[in-house]
Each structure stands twice: as C-alpha cells, then as structure tokens.
C-alpha cells in the first residue's frame, strides 16, 4: 500500500451474454407487439435472455475471467471486486462475494454497488479513487444484470426493451495523463418513481399479495424516462469532457448506455458527433442495464475500434434517477 495519488485506467476487458437469443418475432408470439414497432421505437432487434437456473453471478463470473485473461492477471492478483447490479443472485450474499469465490480471488475484498443502469460508471469512479488513494492496486469492476428476472412479460411497454448480460474491466494504476481522466456523477431522487420495482425490500416485503399484484416487476414511465435520458446523456458527457479540458471534437469513440437508439442519437446530435464515432450494439442485446456499457467497451476493444491513446466518453442513466459519465484515455 502506498499513499501517493495515482492515475487509474482499464487494463483488461471481458463480457458474457446468455446463449438464448429472443428475437422481436419471438415476442410477437407472446404479446401484442410487432417487430416494426420495437425497431422503430427502440432500435432493438433481439436480446439475450438467461435460461432457467442461470443468474447474474454466472454471467459475471464468465465476464470476470475474460477480463483477467485480457489483462494477463490471475485471480490472486485482484484485491477488490465491485459488482454493479440491481438484479443480483439474492439479497445476501452479495453477487461480488459469489464471483470472488467462483473465480478464486481469495485476496480480494468485495461489495455490490447499486446505481441502476449507471452502476458500472459509478463503480469505475469508486475504483479510480481507490487506486488514486493507494488503497488498492488491481480492481475488478463488473456490471451484471438479469433484467428478465424482474420483467413483467405481460407489459409490452417494458418487456421488449430489456436483455441480460455482464461486462467486466480490470482497473489498475497507469501513467500520468492516461486512463480515467474525469467523471460526472449525479442523481435526482425526486424522479425515483419513474422507474421502480415496488416490492421485495423492507417497504413492501414479499407476500402472496405483492406477487399477485406483480409488484416485483419493473414499472416505468417510458415517456418521462425518455425525456430525462435525452437531456442528461448530453449534459453529463459535456460536463465530463469539460472537467478534463476536452471538447466533443476530441472524442474518438462515444460509448453510451445502450437503452434506446433514439436516445443515443439525440445525445450524439447534442455532442455533434458523426455516426462512426458512436458505438451501438443495442440492436443485438437490448438494454442490459449496468452491463450495457462494459459489454460495449469490451466489444469495441476486441473489434479494434478502441486503440491506445483514443479519447473515449462513456455515459449512462438509469433508475434512481441516476446518471454517470467518464472521459478515458485508452491505455491498452
Ligand atoms: N408494441 C406495440 N405498441 C406498444 C408497445 C409495444 N411493445 N409498447 C407500447 N406500445 C404502445 C403504447 O401503448 C402507446 O399506445 P397508445 O398511444 O395507444 O397509448 C404507443 O405504443 C406509444 O407509446 P409511447 O410510450 O408514447 O411510445 P414511445 O415513443 O415513448 O416509446 C419507449 C416507448 C420505447 C418505452 C420510450 O419511451 C423509451 O425508450 N423510454 C425510455 C426507456 C428507457 O430507456 N428506460 C431505461 C430504463 S433503465 C432500466 O430500466 C434499468
């Protein structure tokens, strides 16, 4: 342990999605919807959903192993694991502790972080501060969500939007002026009722009644969340860039939360970014919540879109309401 201030960066990435592909045509068979409606309103063509018995930690474990291999590290090298999720395997133990055991990271401390779909970027910010303070050296940051477990499959306004998955990144000290350059985190609890799961916590513990009333499922005021998202994605990305003295013209790749193509396009217009600088995979996976940004980072890196020295902006929004953006200088 040292007390010096150190810059932190991502030195390895990984991701995992379930094998089961559910297309818009499959959904047409179970609810009153069409492929045309889903594509035109959200940009989603298909999503990956877990099979019976598969949980968040299973996806997180696979993503974590891939990130470790990408960083060239072994599980014993990791001294902290943070899992961003609101659909963990169970309330206790934390999903991070389950992953710690699964991968054999016996030296690592572990905790979960809940900030809705913004959770991965919130977790990056925590990891960055932990490295900067000298408290930890090698941190596994994971976003994992199994939204299908909390989705009301009778509610066509929400069920078509979500998917399951996990993405992971290894965060470690990097050179000065590299790695994570700035963050913009925010929350507006007054908008909390726009996106809720009402039962299952201490306010409304599980009961026959809460199950019958379908209160364990996600409820969303879609139009209101949409307006919030369009405004906040641009604002948060701009603030993160300004904080490190950069502007949208400096951005090589923009990696937004993959919730809806129309929200992403609005944010890109606000930043005046050309199409080729905006990463998109929402068509394949839908909204995978805290997993969406790390899956996108991993796919961008593995496909060669992200190169050493590139300036990357990531930005997410979600339940809470929360938002989080970061500017990174890519180091691998
Ligand atoms: N198929 C066909 N019709 C549908 C469907 C569907 N799957 N869902 C809704 N409709 C209907 C509605 O009933 C409505 O009909 P009406 O006008 O007769 O009442 C009509 O389509 C239009 O509905 P809107 O809500 O106005 O549609 P909108 O253009 O706003 O798109 C959407 C809806 C896609 C949900 C959009 O509002 C959105 O993307 N919001 C943000 C969602 C989001 O990103 N959430 C992040 C959540 S983070 C998290 O949950 C973890």
Short mmCIF file of C-alpha atoms and ligand atoms in Angstrom, two decimals:
data_model
loop_
_atom_site.label_atom_id
_atom_site.label_comp_id
_atom_site.label_asym_id
_atom_site.label_seq_id
_atom_site.Cartn_x
_atom_site.Cartn_y
_atom_site.Cartn_z
CA UNK A 1 0.00 0.00 0.00
CA UNK A 2 1.26 3.47 -0.82
CA UNK A 3 -0.15 6.93 -0.13
CA UNK A 4 0.67 8.55 -3.48
CA UNK A 5 -2.04 9.83 -5.86
CA UNK A 6 -2.10 7.58 -8.90
CA UNK A 7 -3.98 7.66 -12.19
CA UNK A 8 -6.19 4.59 -12.86
CA UNK A 9 -7.09 3.01 -16.19
CA UNK A 10 -8.72 -0.06 -17.70
CA UNK A 11 -6.07 -2.70 -18.48
CA UNK A 12 -8.35 -5.60 -19.48
CA UNK A 13 -11.95 -6.20 -20.52
CA UNK A 14 -14.39 -9.10 -20.80
CA UNK A 15 -18.08 -9.76 -21.31
CA UNK A 16 -20.67 -12.52 -21.30
CA UNK A 17 -24.19 -12.79 -22.64
CA UNK A 18 -26.54 -15.77 -22.35
CA UNK A 19 -26.78 -18.20 -25.26
CA UNK A 20 -30.57 -17.89 -25.67
CA UNK A 21 -31.47 -15.39 -28.41
CA UNK A 22 -35.01 -13.97 -28.28
CA UNK A 23 -35.97 -12.05 -31.42
CA UNK A 24 -38.73 -9.48 -31.91
CA UNK A 25 -40.56 -12.16 -33.91
CA UNK A 26 -40.46 -14.43 -30.82
CA UNK A 27 -42.03 -11.63 -28.75
CA UNK A 28 -44.76 -11.11 -31.35
CA UNK A 29 -45.94 -14.62 -30.40
CA UNK A 30 -46.40 -13.85 -26.68
CA UNK A 31 -47.51 -10.17 -26.55
CA UNK A 32 -49.39 -7.66 -28.68
CA UNK A 33 -46.40 -6.07 -30.44
CA UNK A 34 -44.60 -6.01 -33.79
CA UNK A 35 -41.01 -6.16 -34.96
CA UNK A 36 -41.62 -2.85 -36.73
CA UNK A 37 -42.83 -1.10 -33.52
CA UNK A 38 -39.92 -2.36 -31.42
CA UNK A 39 -37.28 -1.49 -34.04
CA UNK A 40 -38.66 1.95 -34.86
CA UNK A 41 -39.17 2.97 -31.18
CA UNK A 42 -36.02 1.44 -29.67
CA UNK A 43 -33.64 0.12 -32.37
CA UNK A 44 -33.73 -3.36 -30.78
CA UNK A 45 -33.92 -6.46 -33.00
CA UNK A 46 -33.11 -9.18 -30.47
CA UNK A 47 -31.91 -9.70 -26.93
CA UNK A 48 -30.15 -12.49 -24.98
CA UNK A 49 -32.02 -13.96 -22.02
CA UNK A 50 -30.85 -16.38 -19.35
CA UNK A 51 -32.15 -19.93 -19.22
CA UNK A 52 -33.72 -21.43 -16.11
CA UNK A 53 -31.20 -21.64 -13.27
CA UNK A 54 -28.81 -19.09 -14.79
CA UNK A 55 -28.17 -15.99 -12.64
CA UNK A 56 -26.24 -12.71 -12.61
CA UNK A 57 -23.15 -14.21 -10.95
CA UNK A 58 -22.85 -16.86 -13.69
CA UNK A 59 -22.58 -14.18 -16.38
CA UNK A 60 -20.38 -12.01 -14.13
CA UNK A 61 -18.01 -14.90 -13.48
CA UNK A 62 -17.52 -15.56 -17.21
CA UNK A 63 -17.02 -11.85 -17.90
CA UNK A 64 -14.56 -11.56 -14.98
CA UNK A 65 -12.46 -14.50 -16.21
CA UNK A 66 -12.30 -12.98 -19.71
CA UNK A 67 -11.23 -9.59 -18.28
CA UNK A 68 -8.50 -11.24 -16.18
CA UNK A 69 -7.20 -13.12 -19.24
CA UNK A 70 -7.27 -9.89 -21.26
CA UNK A 71 -5.25 -8.11 -18.54
CA UNK A 72 -2.84 -11.06 -18.21
CA UNK A 73 -3.61 -11.40 -14.50
CA UNK A 74 -4.52 -14.30 -12.23
CA UNK A 75 -7.39 -14.19 -9.70
CA UNK A 76 -4.93 -13.82 -6.80
CA UNK A 77 -3.70 -10.53 -8.29
CA UNK A 78 -7.11 -8.92 -7.66
CA UNK A 79 -7.51 -7.05 -4.37
CA UNK A 80 -11.04 -5.66 -4.78
CA UNK A 81 -14.17 -6.70 -6.70
CA UNK A 82 -17.07 -4.31 -7.28
CA UNK A 83 -20.23 -5.62 -8.94
CA UNK A 84 -22.75 -3.06 -10.17
CA UNK A 85 -26.18 -4.71 -10.22
CA UNK A 86 -29.76 -4.45 -9.02
CA UNK A 87 -30.65 -7.99 -10.08
CA UNK A 88 -28.01 -9.91 -8.13
CA UNK A 89 -28.46 -13.62 -7.39
CA UNK A 90 -30.07 -12.84 -3.99
CA UNK A 91 -30.03 -10.04 -1.35
CA UNK A 92 -27.25 -11.75 0.60
CA UNK A 93 -24.55 -12.81 -0.01
CA UNK A 94 -23.60 -10.08 -2.44
CA UNK A 95 -23.03 -11.08 -6.06
CA UNK A 96 -19.45 -9.78 -5.74
CA UNK A 97 -18.76 -12.33 -2.96
CA UNK A 98 -20.20 -15.12 -5.13
CA UNK A 99 -17.95 -14.05 -8.03
CA UNK A 100 -14.94 -13.79 -5.69
CA UNK A 101 -15.47 -17.42 -4.68
CA UNK A 102 -16.22 -18.60 -8.24
CA UNK A 103 -13.01 -17.18 -9.69
CA UNK A 104 -10.83 -17.91 -6.64
CA UNK A 105 -9.84 -14.28 -5.97
CA UNK A 106 -9.11 -15.15 -2.35
CA UNK A 107 -7.19 -11.92 -1.60
CA UNK A 108 -9.98 -9.65 -2.81
CA UNK A 109 -12.43 -7.58 -0.78
CA UNK A 110 -15.85 -7.49 -2.45
CA UNK A 111 -19.02 -5.43 -2.48
CA UNK A 112 -22.00 -4.67 -4.73
CA UNK A 113 -22.96 -1.17 -5.85
CA UNK A 114 -26.49 -0.17 -6.86
CA UNK A 115 -27.00 2.86 -9.10
CA UNK A 116 -29.36 1.33 -11.69
CA UNK A 117 -28.07 1.40 -15.24
CA UNK A 118 -25.43 3.98 -14.21
CA UNK A 119 -23.88 1.46 -11.82
CA UNK A 120 -20.87 0.46 -13.91
CA UNK A 121 -19.65 4.05 -14.39
CA UNK A 122 -20.31 4.81 -10.70
CA UNK A 123 -18.20 1.72 -9.89
CA UNK A 124 -15.40 2.85 -12.22
CA UNK A 125 -15.33 6.12 -10.33
CA UNK A 126 -15.04 4.31 -6.97
CA UNK A 127 -12.29 2.07 -8.36
CA UNK A 128 -10.44 5.06 -9.79
CA UNK A 129 -10.48 6.80 -6.38
CA UNK A 130 -9.35 3.60 -4.62
CA UNK A 131 -6.37 3.31 -6.96
CA UNK A 132 -5.62 7.04 -6.70
CA UNK A 133 -5.53 6.85 -2.89
CA UNK A 134 -3.18 3.87 -2.97
CA UNK A 135 -5.70 1.68 -1.12
CA UNK A 136 -5.92 -0.96 -3.89
CA UNK A 137 -3.91 -1.91 -6.97
CA UNK A 138 -5.92 -4.29 -9.14
CA UNK A 139 -9.68 -3.90 -9.07
CA UNK A 140 -12.22 -5.97 -10.96
CA UNK A 141 -15.19 -3.79 -11.87
CA UNK A 142 -18.19 -5.72 -13.17
CA UNK A 143 -21.64 -4.73 -14.40
CA UNK A 144 -24.12 -7.62 -14.34
CA UNK A 145 -27.89 -7.60 -14.68
CA UNK A 146 -30.55 -10.19 -15.38
CA UNK A 147 -33.46 -7.86 -16.08
CA UNK A 148 -35.53 -10.75 -17.43
CA UNK A 149 -35.92 -11.94 -13.83
CA UNK A 150 -37.69 -8.68 -12.90
CA UNK A 151 -39.60 -8.14 -16.16
CA UNK A 152 -43.37 -8.30 -16.40
CA UNK A 153 -43.82 -10.35 -19.57
CA UNK A 154 -47.41 -9.09 -19.84
CA UNK A 155 -46.27 -5.44 -20.05
CA UNK A 156 -45.42 -4.79 -23.69
CA UNK A 157 -44.17 -1.27 -22.90
CA UNK A 158 -41.22 -2.63 -20.90
CA UNK A 159 -40.59 -6.30 -21.72
CA UNK A 160 -39.47 -5.64 -25.31
CA UNK A 161 -36.69 -3.33 -24.14
CA UNK A 162 -34.61 -5.46 -21.78
CA UNK A 163 -31.90 -8.12 -22.01
CA UNK A 164 -29.43 -9.95 -19.75
CA UNK A 165 -25.64 -9.80 -19.68
CA UNK A 166 -22.42 -8.86 -17.94
CA UNK A 167 -19.28 -6.90 -18.73
CA UNK A 168 -16.08 -6.54 -16.72
CA UNK A 169 -12.97 -4.39 -16.62
CA UNK A 170 -9.72 -4.63 -14.68
CA UNK A 171 -8.73 -1.25 -13.24
CA UNK A 172 -5.10 -0.62 -12.24
CA UNK A 173 -2.54 2.20 -11.94
CA UNK A 174 -1.48 3.71 -15.29
CA UNK A 175 0.78 6.54 -16.43
CA UNK A 176 0.12 10.21 -15.70
CA UNK A 177 -2.44 11.79 -18.05
CA UNK A 178 -3.79 8.37 -19.11
CA UNK A 179 -6.73 6.20 -18.12
CA UNK A 180 -9.70 7.74 -16.36
CA UNK A 181 -9.41 11.49 -16.75
CA UNK A 182 -12.72 12.74 -15.31
CA UNK A 183 -16.14 11.74 -14.01
CA UNK A 184 -19.55 13.37 -13.79
CA UNK A 185 -21.89 11.50 -11.44
CA UNK A 186 -25.37 12.64 -10.49
CA UNK A 187 -28.71 11.68 -9.01
CA UNK A 188 -32.22 13.11 -8.77
CA UNK A 189 -34.19 11.12 -6.22
CA UNK A 190 -37.29 13.21 -6.90
CA UNK A 191 -37.65 11.23 -10.15
CA UNK A 192 -37.35 7.87 -8.39
CA UNK A 193 -40.97 6.91 -9.02
CA UNK A 194 -40.47 6.97 -12.81
CA UNK A 195 -38.62 3.66 -12.69
CA UNK A 196 -39.36 1.29 -9.82
CA UNK A 197 -39.60 -2.26 -8.50
CA UNK A 198 -42.00 -1.67 -5.64
CA UNK A 199 -41.87 -4.89 -3.64
CA UNK A 200 -39.19 -7.20 -2.29
CA UNK A 201 -37.47 -4.70 0.00
CA UNK A 202 -38.16 -3.52 3.56
CA UNK A 203 -41.00 -1.20 2.47
CA UNK A 204 -43.06 -3.99 0.90
CA UNK A 205 -41.58 -7.38 1.83
CA UNK A 206 -42.53 -10.28 -0.44
CA UNK A 207 -46.01 -11.68 0.22
CA UNK A 208 -48.72 -13.52 -1.70
CA UNK A 209 -50.33 -10.15 -2.28
CA UNK A 210 -47.21 -8.49 -3.72
CA UNK A 211 -46.73 -11.43 -6.08
CA UNK A 212 -50.38 -11.38 -7.19
CA UNK A 213 -50.13 -7.61 -7.78
CA UNK A 214 -46.95 -8.12 -9.87
CA UNK A 215 -45.08 -5.66 -7.66
CA UNK A 216 -41.77 -7.48 -8.05
CA UNK A 217 -41.51 -6.35 -11.65
CA UNK A 218 -40.04 -3.23 -13.24
CA UNK A 219 -42.55 -0.40 -13.74
CA UNK A 220 -41.55 2.50 -15.91
CA UNK A 221 -42.99 5.80 -17.14
CA UNK A 222 -41.34 5.37 -20.53
CA UNK A 223 -42.01 8.81 -21.98
CA UNK A 224 -40.77 10.63 -18.87
CA UNK A 225 -37.63 8.48 -18.64
CA UNK A 226 -37.05 9.11 -22.34
CA UNK A 227 -37.14 12.92 -21.89
CA UNK A 228 -34.83 12.73 -18.88
CA UNK A 229 -32.39 10.46 -20.73
CA UNK A 230 -32.18 12.65 -23.83
CA UNK A 231 -31.33 15.69 -21.69
CA UNK A 232 -28.97 14.06 -19.20
CA UNK A 233 -26.85 11.95 -21.60
CA UNK A 234 -25.67 15.06 -23.44
CA UNK A 235 -25.30 17.20 -20.30
CA UNK A 236 -23.31 14.58 -18.36
CA UNK A 237 -21.00 13.78 -21.29
CA UNK A 238 -20.31 17.51 -21.82
CA UNK A 239 -19.56 18.01 -18.12
CA UNK A 240 -17.16 15.05 -18.02
CA UNK A 241 -15.32 16.40 -21.07
CA UNK A 242 -15.14 19.95 -19.68
CA UNK A 243 -13.78 18.66 -16.36
CA UNK A 244 -10.63 17.40 -18.10
CA UNK A 245 -10.32 20.31 -20.51
CA UNK A 246 -11.53 18.44 -23.60
CA UNK A 247 -14.39 19.05 -26.02
CA UNK A 248 -16.59 16.74 -28.15
CA UNK A 249 -14.21 17.36 -31.08
CA UNK A 250 -11.51 15.47 -29.12
CA UNK A 251 -13.64 12.32 -28.76
CA UNK A 252 -12.56 9.25 -30.75
CA UNK A 253 -15.34 6.95 -29.53
CA UNK A 254 -18.59 7.66 -27.68
CA UNK A 255 -19.92 4.65 -25.75
CA UNK A 256 -23.38 5.42 -24.37
CA UNK A 257 -25.68 3.23 -22.29
CA UNK A 258 -27.46 1.02 -24.84
CA UNK A 259 -31.10 1.62 -23.86
CA UNK A 260 -32.68 3.04 -26.98
CA UNK A 261 -31.22 4.10 -30.33
CA UNK A 262 -33.29 7.29 -30.37
CA UNK A 263 -31.84 8.38 -27.00
CA UNK A 264 -28.32 7.60 -28.25
CA UNK A 265 -28.86 9.53 -31.50
CA UNK A 266 -30.18 12.55 -29.58
CA UNK A 267 -27.10 12.55 -27.31
CA UNK A 268 -24.79 12.19 -30.32
CA UNK A 269 -26.51 15.14 -32.06
CA UNK A 270 -26.08 17.25 -28.93
CA UNK A 271 -22.32 16.47 -28.96
CA UNK A 272 -22.21 16.91 -32.76
CA UNK A 273 -20.56 13.50 -33.13
CA UNK A 274 -20.54 11.76 -36.51
CA UNK A 275 -22.17 8.32 -36.71
CA UNK A 276 -18.85 6.46 -36.95
CA UNK A 277 -17.78 7.74 -33.51
CA UNK A 278 -20.87 6.38 -31.76
CA UNK A 279 -20.76 2.76 -30.57
CA UNK A 280 -24.00 0.80 -30.99
CA UNK A 281 -24.96 -2.75 -30.07
CA UNK A 282 -28.47 -2.14 -28.66
CA UNK A 283 -29.88 -3.93 -31.70
CA UNK A 284 -28.32 -7.23 -30.51
CA UNK A 285 -28.77 -7.09 -26.73
CA UNK A 286 -31.46 -4.55 -25.79
CA UNK A 287 -31.00 -2.69 -22.52
CA UNK A 288 -28.81 -4.82 -20.22
CA UNK A 289 -28.72 -2.14 -17.50
CA UNK A 290 -25.39 -1.98 -15.60
CA UNK A 291 -23.90 -4.48 -18.08
CA UNK A 292 -24.54 -2.40 -21.17
CA UNK A 293 -21.54 -0.05 -21.03
CA UNK A 294 -18.91 -2.69 -20.10
CA UNK A 295 -20.22 -5.09 -22.77
CA UNK A 296 -19.96 -2.24 -25.29
CA UNK A 297 -16.44 -1.33 -24.11
CA UNK A 298 -15.35 -4.97 -24.43
CA UNK A 299 -16.84 -5.34 -27.93
CA UNK A 300 -15.32 -2.04 -29.07
CA UNK A 301 -11.90 -3.04 -27.75
CA UNK A 302 -11.95 -6.60 -29.12
CA UNK A 303 -13.13 -5.46 -32.55
CA UNK A 304 -10.23 -2.98 -32.82
CA UNK A 305 -12.42 0.13 -32.62
CA UNK A 306 -10.63 1.25 -29.45
CA UNK A 307 -6.92 1.92 -29.83
CA UNK A 308 -4.24 3.02 -27.38
CA UNK A 309 -4.39 6.80 -26.92
CA UNK A 310 -8.03 7.13 -28.02
CA UNK A 311 -10.25 9.52 -26.07
CA UNK A 312 -13.41 7.68 -25.02
CA UNK A 313 -16.53 9.07 -23.38
CA UNK A 314 -18.90 6.67 -21.63
CA UNK A 315 -22.27 7.83 -20.28
CA UNK A 316 -25.22 6.13 -18.64
CA UNK A 317 -28.54 6.94 -16.98
CA UNK A 318 -30.99 4.87 -15.02
CA UNK A 319 -33.21 4.19 -12.04
CA UNK A 320 -32.78 6.48 -9.09
CA UNK A 321 -32.79 8.57 -11.15
CA UNK A 322 -29.04 8.47 -11.69
CA UNK A 323 -26.55 9.39 -14.37
CA UNK A 324 -22.79 8.98 -14.80
CA UNK A 325 -20.24 9.88 -17.45
CA UNK A 326 -16.49 9.45 -17.69
CA UNK A 327 -13.71 10.53 -20.01
CA UNK A 328 -10.94 7.98 -20.56
CA UNK A 329 -7.68 7.95 -22.45
CA UNK A 330 -7.50 4.33 -23.59
CA UNK A 331 -4.26 2.66 -22.43
CA UNK A 332 -4.20 -0.84 -23.97
N1 LIG B 1 -45.66 -2.79 -29.08
C1 LIG B 1 -46.62 -2.07 -29.68
N2 LIG B 1 -47.15 -0.96 -29.13
C2 LIG B 1 -46.65 -0.56 -27.94
C3 LIG B 1 -45.63 -1.28 -27.27
C4 LIG B 1 -45.15 -2.44 -27.89
N3 LIG B 1 -44.17 -3.19 -27.35
N4 LIG B 1 -45.37 -0.65 -26.12
C5 LIG B 1 -46.14 0.42 -26.06
N5 LIG B 1 -46.92 0.48 -27.14
C6 LIG B 1 -47.92 1.47 -27.48
C7 LIG B 1 -48.42 2.25 -26.28
O1 LIG B 1 -49.46 1.54 -25.66
C8 LIG B 1 -48.87 3.54 -26.90
O2 LIG B 1 -50.18 3.35 -27.39
P1 LIG B 1 -51.30 4.49 -27.20
O3 LIG B 1 -50.75 5.71 -27.86
O4 LIG B 1 -52.48 3.89 -27.86
O5 LIG B 1 -51.42 4.66 -25.71
C9 LIG B 1 -47.96 3.72 -28.10
O6 LIG B 1 -47.35 2.46 -28.33
C10 LIG B 1 -46.91 4.79 -27.92
O7 LIG B 1 -46.33 4.63 -26.65
P2 LIG B 1 -45.25 5.66 -26.13
O8 LIG B 1 -44.93 5.34 -24.71
O9 LIG B 1 -45.62 7.06 -26.48
O10 LIG B 1 -44.03 5.30 -27.08
P3 LIG B 1 -42.63 5.99 -27.12
O11 LIG B 1 -42.40 6.52 -28.47
O12 LIG B 1 -42.41 6.92 -25.96
O13 LIG B 1 -41.66 4.77 -26.93
C11 LIG B 1 -40.41 3.68 -25.21
C12 LIG B 1 -41.77 3.98 -25.76
C13 LIG B 1 -39.62 2.86 -26.22
C14 LIG B 1 -40.59 2.90 -23.92
C15 LIG B 1 -39.67 5.01 -24.92
O14 LIG B 1 -40.50 5.87 -24.18
C16 LIG B 1 -38.39 4.80 -24.18
O15 LIG B 1 -37.45 4.25 -24.70
N6 LIG B 1 -38.28 5.31 -22.94
C17 LIG B 1 -37.08 5.20 -22.18
C18 LIG B 1 -36.94 3.81 -21.66
C19 LIG B 1 -35.57 3.59 -21.09
O16 LIG B 1 -34.59 3.83 -21.72
N7 LIG B 1 -35.53 3.14 -19.87
C20 LIG B 1 -34.28 2.93 -19.24
C21 LIG B 1 -34.59 2.11 -18.20
S1 LIG B 1 -33.22 1.75 -17.27
C22 LIG B 1 -33.72 0.34 -16.52
O17 LIG B 1 -34.83 0.03 -16.56
C23 LIG B 1 -32.82 -0.49 -15.89
#
